[in-house]
mmCIF file of C-alpha atoms and ligand atoms in Angstrom:
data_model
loop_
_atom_site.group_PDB
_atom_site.id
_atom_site.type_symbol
_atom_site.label_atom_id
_atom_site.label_comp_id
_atom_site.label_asym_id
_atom_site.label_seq_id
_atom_site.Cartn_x
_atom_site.Cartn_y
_atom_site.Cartn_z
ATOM 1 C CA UNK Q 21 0.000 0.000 0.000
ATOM 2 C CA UNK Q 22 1.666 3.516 -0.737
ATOM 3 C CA UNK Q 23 2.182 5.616 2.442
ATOM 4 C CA UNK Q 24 0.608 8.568 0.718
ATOM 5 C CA UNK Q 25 -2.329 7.293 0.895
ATOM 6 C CA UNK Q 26 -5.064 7.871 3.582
ATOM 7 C CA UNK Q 27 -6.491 4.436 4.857
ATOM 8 C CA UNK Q 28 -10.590 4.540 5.174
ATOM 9 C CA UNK Q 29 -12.905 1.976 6.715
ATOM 10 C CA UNK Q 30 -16.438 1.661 6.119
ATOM 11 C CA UNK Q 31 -19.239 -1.057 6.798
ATOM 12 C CA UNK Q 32 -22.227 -2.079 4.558
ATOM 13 C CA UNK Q 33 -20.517 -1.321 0.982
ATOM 14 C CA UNK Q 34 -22.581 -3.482 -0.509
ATOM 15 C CA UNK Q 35 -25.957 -2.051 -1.273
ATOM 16 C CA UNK Q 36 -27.167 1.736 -0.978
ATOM 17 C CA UNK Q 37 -25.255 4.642 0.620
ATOM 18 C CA UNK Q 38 -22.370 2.777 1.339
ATOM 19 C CA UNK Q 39 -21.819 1.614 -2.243
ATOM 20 C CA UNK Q 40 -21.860 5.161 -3.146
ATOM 21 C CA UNK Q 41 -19.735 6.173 -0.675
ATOM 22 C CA UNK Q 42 -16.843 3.617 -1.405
ATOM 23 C CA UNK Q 43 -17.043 4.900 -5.208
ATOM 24 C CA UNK Q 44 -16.098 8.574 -3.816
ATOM 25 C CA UNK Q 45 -13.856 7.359 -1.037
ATOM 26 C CA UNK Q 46 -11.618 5.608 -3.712
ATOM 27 C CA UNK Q 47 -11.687 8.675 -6.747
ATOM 28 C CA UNK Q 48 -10.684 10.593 -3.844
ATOM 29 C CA UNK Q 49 -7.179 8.166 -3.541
ATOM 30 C CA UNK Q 50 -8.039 6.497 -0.015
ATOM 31 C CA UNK Q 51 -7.433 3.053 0.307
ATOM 32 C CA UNK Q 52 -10.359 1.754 1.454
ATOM 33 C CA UNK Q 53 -11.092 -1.380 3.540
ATOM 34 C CA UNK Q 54 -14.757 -2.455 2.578
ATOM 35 C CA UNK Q 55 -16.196 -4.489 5.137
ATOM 36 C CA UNK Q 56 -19.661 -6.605 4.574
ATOM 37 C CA UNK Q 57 -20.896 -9.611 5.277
ATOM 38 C CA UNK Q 58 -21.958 -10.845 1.752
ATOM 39 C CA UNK Q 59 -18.102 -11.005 0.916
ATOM 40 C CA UNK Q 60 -18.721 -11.959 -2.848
ATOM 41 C CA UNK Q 61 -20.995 -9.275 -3.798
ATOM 42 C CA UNK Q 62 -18.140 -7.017 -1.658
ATOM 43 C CA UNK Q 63 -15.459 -8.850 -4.257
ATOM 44 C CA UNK Q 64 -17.659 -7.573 -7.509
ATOM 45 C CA UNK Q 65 -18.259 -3.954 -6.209
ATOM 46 C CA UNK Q 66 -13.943 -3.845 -5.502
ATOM 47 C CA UNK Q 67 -13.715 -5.223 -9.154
ATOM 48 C CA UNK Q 68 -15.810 -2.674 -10.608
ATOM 49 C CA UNK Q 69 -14.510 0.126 -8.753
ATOM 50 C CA UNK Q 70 -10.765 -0.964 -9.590
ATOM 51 C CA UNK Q 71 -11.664 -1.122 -13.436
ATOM 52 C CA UNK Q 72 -13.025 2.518 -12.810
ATOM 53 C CA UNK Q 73 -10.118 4.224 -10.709
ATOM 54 C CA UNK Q 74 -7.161 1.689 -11.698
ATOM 55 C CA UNK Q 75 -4.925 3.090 -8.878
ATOM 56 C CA UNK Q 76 -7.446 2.324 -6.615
ATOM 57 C CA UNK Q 77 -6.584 0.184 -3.192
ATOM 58 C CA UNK Q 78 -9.601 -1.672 -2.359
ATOM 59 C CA UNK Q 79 -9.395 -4.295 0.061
ATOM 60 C CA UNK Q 80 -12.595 -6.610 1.249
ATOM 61 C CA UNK Q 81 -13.256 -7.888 4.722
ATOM 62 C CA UNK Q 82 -15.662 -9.951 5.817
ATOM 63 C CA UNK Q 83 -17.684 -8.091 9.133
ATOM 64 C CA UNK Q 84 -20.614 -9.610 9.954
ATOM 65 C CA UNK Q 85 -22.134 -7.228 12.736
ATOM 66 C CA UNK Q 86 -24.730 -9.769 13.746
ATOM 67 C CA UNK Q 87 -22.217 -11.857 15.170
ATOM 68 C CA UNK Q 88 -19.689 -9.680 17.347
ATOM 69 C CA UNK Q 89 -16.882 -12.526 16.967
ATOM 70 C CA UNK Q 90 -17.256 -11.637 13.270
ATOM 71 C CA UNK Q 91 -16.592 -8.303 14.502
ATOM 72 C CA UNK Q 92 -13.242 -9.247 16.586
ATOM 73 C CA UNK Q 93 -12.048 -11.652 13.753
ATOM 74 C CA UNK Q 94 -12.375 -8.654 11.333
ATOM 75 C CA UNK Q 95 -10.741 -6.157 13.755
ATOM 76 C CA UNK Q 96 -7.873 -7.957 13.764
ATOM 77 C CA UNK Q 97 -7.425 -8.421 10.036
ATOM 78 C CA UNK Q 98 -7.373 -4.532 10.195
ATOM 79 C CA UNK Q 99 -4.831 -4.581 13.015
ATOM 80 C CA UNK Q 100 -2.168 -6.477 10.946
ATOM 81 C CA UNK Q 101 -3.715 -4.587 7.274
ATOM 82 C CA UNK Q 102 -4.046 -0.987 8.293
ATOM 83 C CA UNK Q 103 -1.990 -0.079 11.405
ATOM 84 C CA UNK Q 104 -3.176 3.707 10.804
ATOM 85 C CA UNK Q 105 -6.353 4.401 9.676
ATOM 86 C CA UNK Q 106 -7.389 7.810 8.751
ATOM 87 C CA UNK Q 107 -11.244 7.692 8.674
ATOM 88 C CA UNK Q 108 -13.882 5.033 10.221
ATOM 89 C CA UNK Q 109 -17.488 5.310 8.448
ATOM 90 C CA UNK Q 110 -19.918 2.970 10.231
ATOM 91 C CA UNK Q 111 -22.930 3.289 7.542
ATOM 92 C CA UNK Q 112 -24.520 -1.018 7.755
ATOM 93 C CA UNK Q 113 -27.865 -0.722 9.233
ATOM 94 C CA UNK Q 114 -30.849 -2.808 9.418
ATOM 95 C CA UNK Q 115 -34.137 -3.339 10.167
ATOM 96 C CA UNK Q 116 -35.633 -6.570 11.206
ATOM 97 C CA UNK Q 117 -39.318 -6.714 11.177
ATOM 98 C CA UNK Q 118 -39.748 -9.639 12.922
ATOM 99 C CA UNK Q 119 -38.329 -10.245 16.439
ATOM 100 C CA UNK Q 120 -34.798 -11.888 15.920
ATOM 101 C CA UNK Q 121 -32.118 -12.155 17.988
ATOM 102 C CA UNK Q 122 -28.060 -12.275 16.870
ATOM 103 C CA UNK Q 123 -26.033 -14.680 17.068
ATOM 104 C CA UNK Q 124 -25.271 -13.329 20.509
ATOM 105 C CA UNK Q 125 -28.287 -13.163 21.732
ATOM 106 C CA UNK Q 126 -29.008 -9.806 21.276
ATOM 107 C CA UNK Q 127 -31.961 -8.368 19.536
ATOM 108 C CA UNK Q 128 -30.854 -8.272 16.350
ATOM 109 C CA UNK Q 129 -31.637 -4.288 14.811
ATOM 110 C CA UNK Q 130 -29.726 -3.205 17.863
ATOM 111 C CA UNK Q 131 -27.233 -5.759 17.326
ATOM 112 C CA UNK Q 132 -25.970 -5.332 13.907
ATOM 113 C CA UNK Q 133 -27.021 -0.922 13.641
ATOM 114 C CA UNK Q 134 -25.159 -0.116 17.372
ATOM 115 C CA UNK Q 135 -23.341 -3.005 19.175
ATOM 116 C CA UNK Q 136 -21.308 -4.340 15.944
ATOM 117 C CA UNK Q 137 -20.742 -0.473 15.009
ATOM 118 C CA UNK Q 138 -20.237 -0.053 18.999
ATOM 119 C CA UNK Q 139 -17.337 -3.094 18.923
ATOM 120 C CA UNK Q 140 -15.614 -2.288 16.176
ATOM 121 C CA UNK Q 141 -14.996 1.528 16.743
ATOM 122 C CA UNK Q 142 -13.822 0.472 20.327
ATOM 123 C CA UNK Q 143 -11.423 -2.066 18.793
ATOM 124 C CA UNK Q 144 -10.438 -0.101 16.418
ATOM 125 C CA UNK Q 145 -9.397 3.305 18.415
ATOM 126 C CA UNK Q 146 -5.760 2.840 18.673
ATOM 127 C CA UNK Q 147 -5.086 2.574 15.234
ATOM 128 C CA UNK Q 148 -7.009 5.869 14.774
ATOM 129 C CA UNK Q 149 -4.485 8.603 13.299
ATOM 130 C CA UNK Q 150 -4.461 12.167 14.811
ATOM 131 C CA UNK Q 151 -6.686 14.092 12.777
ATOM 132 C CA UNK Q 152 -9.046 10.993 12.224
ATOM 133 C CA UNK Q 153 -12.440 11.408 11.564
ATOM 134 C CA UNK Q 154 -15.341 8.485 12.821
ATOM 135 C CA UNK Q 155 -18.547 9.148 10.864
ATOM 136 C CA UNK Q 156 -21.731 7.367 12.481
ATOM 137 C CA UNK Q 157 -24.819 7.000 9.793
ATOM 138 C CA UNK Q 158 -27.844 7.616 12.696
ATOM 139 C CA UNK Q 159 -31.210 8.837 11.696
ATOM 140 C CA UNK Q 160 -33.753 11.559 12.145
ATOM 141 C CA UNK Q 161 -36.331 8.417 13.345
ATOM 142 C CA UNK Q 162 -34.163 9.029 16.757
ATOM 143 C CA UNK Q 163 -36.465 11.985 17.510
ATOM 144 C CA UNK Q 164 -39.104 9.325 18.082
ATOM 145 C CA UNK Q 165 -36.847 6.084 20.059
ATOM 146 C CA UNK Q 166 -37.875 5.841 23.895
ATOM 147 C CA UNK Q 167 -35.353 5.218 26.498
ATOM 148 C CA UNK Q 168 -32.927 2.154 26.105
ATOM 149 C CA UNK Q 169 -33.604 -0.633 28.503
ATOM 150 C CA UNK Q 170 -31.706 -3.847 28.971
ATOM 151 C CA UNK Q 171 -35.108 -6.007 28.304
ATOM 152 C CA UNK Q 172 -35.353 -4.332 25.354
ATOM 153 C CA UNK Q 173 -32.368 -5.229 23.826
ATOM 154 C CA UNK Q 174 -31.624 -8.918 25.652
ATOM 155 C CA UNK Q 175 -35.294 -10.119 25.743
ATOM 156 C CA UNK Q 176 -36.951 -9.366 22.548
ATOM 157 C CA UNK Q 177 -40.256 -10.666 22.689
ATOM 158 C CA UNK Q 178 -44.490 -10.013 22.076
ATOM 159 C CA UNK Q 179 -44.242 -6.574 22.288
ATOM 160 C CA UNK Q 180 -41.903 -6.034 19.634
ATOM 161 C CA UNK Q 181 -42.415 -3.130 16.924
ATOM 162 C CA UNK Q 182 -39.671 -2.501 14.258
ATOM 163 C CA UNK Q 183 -40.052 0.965 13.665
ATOM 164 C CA UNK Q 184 -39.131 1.206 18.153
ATOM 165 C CA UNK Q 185 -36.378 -1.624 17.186
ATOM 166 C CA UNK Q 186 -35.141 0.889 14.665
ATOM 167 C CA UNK Q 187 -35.684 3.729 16.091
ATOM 168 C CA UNK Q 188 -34.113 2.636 19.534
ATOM 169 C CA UNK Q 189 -30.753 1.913 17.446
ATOM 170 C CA UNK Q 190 -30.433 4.605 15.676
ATOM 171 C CA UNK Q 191 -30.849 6.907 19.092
ATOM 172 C CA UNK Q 192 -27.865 4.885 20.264
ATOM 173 C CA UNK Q 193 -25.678 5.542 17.589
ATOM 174 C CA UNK Q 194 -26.535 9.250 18.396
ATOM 175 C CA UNK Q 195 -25.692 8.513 22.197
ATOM 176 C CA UNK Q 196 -22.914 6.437 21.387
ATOM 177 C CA UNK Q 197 -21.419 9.470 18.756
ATOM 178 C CA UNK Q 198 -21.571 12.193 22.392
ATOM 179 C CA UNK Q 199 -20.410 10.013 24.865
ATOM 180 C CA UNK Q 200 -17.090 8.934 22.131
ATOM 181 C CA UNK Q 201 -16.987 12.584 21.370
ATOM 182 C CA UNK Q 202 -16.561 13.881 24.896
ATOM 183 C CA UNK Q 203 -13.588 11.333 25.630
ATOM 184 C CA UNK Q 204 -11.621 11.823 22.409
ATOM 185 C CA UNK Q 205 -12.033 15.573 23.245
ATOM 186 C CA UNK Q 206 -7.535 16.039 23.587
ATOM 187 C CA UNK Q 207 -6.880 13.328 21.213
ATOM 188 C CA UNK Q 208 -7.650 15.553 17.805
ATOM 189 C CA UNK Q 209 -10.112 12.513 16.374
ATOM 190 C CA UNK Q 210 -13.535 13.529 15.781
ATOM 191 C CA UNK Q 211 -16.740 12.010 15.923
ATOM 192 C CA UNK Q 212 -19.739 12.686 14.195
ATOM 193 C CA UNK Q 213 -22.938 11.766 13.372
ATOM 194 C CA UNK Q 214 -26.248 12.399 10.437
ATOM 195 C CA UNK Q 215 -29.334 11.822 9.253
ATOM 196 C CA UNK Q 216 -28.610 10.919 5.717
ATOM 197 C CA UNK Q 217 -32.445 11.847 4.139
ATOM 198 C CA UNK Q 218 -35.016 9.463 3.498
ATOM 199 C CA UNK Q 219 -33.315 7.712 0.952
ATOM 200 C CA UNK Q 220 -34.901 4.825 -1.563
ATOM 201 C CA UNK Q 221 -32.770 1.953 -0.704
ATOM 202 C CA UNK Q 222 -33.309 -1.605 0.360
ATOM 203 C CA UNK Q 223 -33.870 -0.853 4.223
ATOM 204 C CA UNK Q 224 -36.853 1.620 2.716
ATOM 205 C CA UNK Q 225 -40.830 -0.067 2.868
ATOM 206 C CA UNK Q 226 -41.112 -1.248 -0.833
ATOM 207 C CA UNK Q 227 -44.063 1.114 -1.161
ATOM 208 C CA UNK Q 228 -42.277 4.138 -0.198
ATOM 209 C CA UNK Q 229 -39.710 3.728 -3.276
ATOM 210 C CA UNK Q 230 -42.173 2.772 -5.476
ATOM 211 C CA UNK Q 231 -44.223 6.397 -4.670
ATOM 212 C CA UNK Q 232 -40.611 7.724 -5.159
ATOM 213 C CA UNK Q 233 -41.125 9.557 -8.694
ATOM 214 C CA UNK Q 234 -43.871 11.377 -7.253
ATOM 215 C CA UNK Q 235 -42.412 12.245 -3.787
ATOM 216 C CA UNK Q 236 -38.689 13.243 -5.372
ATOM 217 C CA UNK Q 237 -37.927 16.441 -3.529
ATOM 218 C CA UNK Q 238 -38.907 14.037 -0.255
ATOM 219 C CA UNK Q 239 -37.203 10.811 -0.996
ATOM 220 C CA UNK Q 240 -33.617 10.663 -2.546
ATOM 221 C CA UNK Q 241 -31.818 8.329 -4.221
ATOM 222 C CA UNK Q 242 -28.560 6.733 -3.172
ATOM 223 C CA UNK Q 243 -26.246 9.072 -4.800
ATOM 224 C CA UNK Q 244 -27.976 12.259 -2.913
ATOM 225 C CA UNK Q 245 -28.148 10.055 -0.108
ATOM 226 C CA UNK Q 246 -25.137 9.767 0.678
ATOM 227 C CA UNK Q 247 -23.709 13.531 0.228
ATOM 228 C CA UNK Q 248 -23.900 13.949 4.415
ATOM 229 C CA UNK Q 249 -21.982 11.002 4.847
ATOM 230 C CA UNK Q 250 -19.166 11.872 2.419
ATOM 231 C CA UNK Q 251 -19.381 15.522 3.842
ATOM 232 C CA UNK Q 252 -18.234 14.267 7.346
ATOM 233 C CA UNK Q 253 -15.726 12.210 5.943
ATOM 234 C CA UNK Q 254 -14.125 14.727 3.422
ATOM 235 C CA UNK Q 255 -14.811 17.928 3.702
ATOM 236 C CA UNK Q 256 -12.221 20.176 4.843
ATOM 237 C CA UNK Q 257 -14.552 22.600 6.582
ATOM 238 C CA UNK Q 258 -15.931 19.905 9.025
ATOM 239 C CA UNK Q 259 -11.919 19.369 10.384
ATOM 240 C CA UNK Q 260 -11.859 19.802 13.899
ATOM 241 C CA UNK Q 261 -15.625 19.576 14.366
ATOM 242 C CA UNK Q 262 -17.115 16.548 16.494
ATOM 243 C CA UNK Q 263 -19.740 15.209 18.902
ATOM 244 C CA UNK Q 264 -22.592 17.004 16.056
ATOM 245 C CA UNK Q 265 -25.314 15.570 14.519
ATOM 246 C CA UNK Q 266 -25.690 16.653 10.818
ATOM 247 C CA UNK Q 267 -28.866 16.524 8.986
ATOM 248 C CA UNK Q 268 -29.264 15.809 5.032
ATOM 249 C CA UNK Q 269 -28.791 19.183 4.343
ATOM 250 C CA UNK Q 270 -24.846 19.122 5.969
ATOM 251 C CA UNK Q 271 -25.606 21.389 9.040
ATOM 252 C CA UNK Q 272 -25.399 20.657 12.289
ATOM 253 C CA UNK Q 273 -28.771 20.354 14.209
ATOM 254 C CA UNK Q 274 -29.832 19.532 17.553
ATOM 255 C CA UNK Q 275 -30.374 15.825 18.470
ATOM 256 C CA UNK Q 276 -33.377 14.507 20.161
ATOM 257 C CA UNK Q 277 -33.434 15.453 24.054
ATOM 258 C CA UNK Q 278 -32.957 12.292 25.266
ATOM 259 C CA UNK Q 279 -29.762 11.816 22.823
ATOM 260 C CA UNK Q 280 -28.188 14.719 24.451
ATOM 261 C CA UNK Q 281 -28.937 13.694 28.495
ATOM 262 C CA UNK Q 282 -25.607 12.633 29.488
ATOM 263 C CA UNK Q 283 -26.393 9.969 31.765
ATOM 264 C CA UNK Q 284 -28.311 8.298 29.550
ATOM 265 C CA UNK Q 285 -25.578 8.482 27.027
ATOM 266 C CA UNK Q 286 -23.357 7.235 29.933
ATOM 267 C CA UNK Q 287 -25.767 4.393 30.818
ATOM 268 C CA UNK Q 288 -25.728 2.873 27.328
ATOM 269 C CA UNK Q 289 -21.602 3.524 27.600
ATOM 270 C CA UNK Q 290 -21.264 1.060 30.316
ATOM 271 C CA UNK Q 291 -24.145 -1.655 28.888
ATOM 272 C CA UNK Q 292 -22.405 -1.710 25.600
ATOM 273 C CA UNK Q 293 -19.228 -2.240 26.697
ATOM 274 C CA UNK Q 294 -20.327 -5.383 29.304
ATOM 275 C CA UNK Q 295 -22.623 -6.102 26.395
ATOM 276 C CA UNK Q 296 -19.986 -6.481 23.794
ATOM 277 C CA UNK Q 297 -17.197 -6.727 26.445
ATOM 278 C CA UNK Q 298 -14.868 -4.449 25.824
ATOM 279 C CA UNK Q 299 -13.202 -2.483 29.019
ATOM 280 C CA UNK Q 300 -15.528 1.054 30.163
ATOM 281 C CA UNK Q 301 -12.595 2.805 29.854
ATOM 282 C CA UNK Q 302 -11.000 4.267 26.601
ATOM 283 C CA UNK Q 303 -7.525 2.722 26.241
ATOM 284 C CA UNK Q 304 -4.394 5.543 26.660
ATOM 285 C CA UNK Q 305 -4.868 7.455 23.646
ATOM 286 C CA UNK Q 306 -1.891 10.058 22.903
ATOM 287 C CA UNK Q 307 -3.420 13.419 23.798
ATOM 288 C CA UNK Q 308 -3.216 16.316 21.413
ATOM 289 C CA UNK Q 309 -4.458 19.753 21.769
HETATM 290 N N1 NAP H 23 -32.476 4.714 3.575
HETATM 291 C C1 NAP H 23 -32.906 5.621 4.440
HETATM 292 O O1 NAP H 23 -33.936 6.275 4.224
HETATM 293 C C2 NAP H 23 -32.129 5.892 5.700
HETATM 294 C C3 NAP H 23 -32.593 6.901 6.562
HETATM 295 C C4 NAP H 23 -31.884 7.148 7.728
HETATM 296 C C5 NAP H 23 -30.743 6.420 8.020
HETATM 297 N N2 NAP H 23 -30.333 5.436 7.155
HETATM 298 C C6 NAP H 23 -29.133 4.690 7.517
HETATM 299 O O2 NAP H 23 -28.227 4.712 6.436
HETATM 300 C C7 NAP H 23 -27.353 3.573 6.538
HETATM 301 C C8 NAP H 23 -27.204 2.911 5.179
HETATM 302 O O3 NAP H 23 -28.447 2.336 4.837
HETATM 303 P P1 NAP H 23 -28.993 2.257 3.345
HETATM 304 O O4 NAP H 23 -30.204 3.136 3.286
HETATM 305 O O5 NAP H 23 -27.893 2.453 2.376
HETATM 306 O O6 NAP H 23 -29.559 0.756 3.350
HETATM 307 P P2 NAP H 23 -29.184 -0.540 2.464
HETATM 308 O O7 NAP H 23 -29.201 -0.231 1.024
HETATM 309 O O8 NAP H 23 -30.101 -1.597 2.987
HETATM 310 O O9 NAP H 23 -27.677 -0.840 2.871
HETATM 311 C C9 NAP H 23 -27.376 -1.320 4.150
HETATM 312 C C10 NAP H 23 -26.002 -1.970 4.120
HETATM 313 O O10 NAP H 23 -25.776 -2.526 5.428
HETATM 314 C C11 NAP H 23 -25.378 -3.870 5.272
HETATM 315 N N3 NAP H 23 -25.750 -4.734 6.399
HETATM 316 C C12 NAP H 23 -26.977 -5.078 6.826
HETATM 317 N N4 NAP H 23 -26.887 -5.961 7.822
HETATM 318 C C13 NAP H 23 -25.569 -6.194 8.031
HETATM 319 C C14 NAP H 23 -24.830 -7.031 8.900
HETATM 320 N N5 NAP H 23 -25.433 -7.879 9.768
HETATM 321 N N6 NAP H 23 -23.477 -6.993 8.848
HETATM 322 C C15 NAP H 23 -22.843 -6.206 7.968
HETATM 323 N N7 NAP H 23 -23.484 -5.411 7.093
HETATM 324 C C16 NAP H 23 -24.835 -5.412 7.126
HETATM 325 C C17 NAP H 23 -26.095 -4.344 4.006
HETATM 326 O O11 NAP H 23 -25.466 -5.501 3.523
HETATM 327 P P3 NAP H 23 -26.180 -6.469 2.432
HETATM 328 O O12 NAP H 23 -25.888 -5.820 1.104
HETATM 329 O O13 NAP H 23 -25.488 -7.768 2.634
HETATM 330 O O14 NAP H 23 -27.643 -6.481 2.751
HETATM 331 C C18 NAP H 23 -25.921 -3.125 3.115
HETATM 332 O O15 NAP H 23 -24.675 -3.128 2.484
HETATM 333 C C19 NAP H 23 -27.945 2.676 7.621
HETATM 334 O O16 NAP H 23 -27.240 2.861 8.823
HETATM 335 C C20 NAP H 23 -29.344 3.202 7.777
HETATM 336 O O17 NAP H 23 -29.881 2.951 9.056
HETATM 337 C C21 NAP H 23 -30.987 5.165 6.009
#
């Protein structure tokens, strides 16, 4: 891999916003680790982009973020791959409309949009350069997610709604994106978060895409879609910024009031990390002002 160039990381290239975002992340001359859990359609999206940007360095992982030993395996193959990496973009979500649980046990929305994502950055943290950025994909659907409980998440049952599932996720990845925020505060990485849009992809109700060509200015397609995201990641005006939540439109908004009540954000903290079990503490991190 040449030294010059920037390493990037990013989960669920395989369909949607992250497919789009790999394309940029690669004209731009990152080397870019695509991680997904369907590792040969990962294979044909590297061979496509390579025949488009020839100097391209595309790599594919298999991450499964159902299964958090997926996760670890995965971390490590970045450990020994990419000592320094530049820019983290956790953009796989979900939504299961049935009650599932992973392969952990876990309720499986949660499992694979926070606690994979949750794993993974945590794991991933001392390879971070200074200056990197972590981009979260949340969603505006936060607004309406309740408070976290452990049932909720362990004991998936009856009373089980997708949209809550969903919702409940996507609130922590905004809770997850403050609490990170607040500790990397000396370190110089930056954390940040978005609502990408409503955007017709597969995690969209088949009806809404089909109303798409009569709703455009509402519903966007992948390639709009994903213009937050790559904003986060590349622009040079967002350096230095973190623990924000952007909304389509690239400016920083106000979360939901229960994203932004610190214990809460706290609380989750110390039930992801026994959930996922990695240490509550951050490990030594070289501080830089
Ligand atoms: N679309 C919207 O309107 C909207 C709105 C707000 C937020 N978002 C967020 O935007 C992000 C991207 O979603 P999208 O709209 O681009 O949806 P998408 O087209 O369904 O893409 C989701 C990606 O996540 C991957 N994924 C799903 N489960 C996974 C797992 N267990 N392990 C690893 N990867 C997994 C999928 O892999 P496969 O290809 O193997 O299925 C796919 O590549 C998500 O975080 C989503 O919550 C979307």
């Amino acid at each position: 891999m040449s030294k010059a160039s920037p390493v990037a990381v990013i989960t669920g290239t395989t369909h949607g916003i992250g497919r789009i975002v790999s394309r940029e992340l690669a004209r731009a001359g990152y080397a870019v680790f695509m991680l997904c859990r369907d590792v040969p359609a990962g294979a044909a999206l590297g061979r496509e982009l390579a025949a488009r940007f020839p100097r391209a360095r595309l790599s594919v992982l298999p991450c499964d973020l159902a299964q958090l030993a997926s996760v670890r395996e995965c971390a490590a193959a970045l450990t020994a791959a990419a000592p320094r990496i530049d820019l983290l973009i956790n953009n796989a979500g979900t939504v299961s409309l049935a009650p599932r649980r992973s392969a952990d046990g876990f309720e499986l929305t949660f499992a694979v949009n926070h606690l994979g994502p949750f794993l993974l950055t945590g794991l991933l943290l001392p390879q971070l350069a200074p200056q990197a950025r972590i981009v979260n994909t949340a969603s505006r659907i936060h607004f309406r997610a309740g408070r976290c409980t452990a049932a909720a998440v362990t004991d998936p049952g009856a009373r089980y709604r997708s949209r809550e599932a969903y919702a409940r996720s996507k609130l922590a990845n905004v809770q997850h994106t403050f609490a990170l925020a607040r500790r990397l505060e000396s370190t110089g990485i930056s954390v940040n978060c978005l609502h990408p849009g409503v955007v017709s992809t597969n995690l969209l109700p088949r009806w809404l895409r089909l109303l798409k060509p009569f709703l455009s200015a509402q519903v966007f397609d992948a390639e709009r879609g994903a213009h937050t995201t790559l904003h986060l990641a590349l622009d040079a005006r967002v350096g230095g910024r973190s623990g924000l939540y952007f909304d389509e439109y690239q400016r920083p908004q106000p979360a939901a009031p229960l994203a932004q009540d610190v214990a809460l954000q706290e609380e989750l903290w110390q039930m992801s990390c026994d959930w996922v079990g990695l240490p509550r503490a951050l490990p030594d991190l070289p501080v830089r002002h």
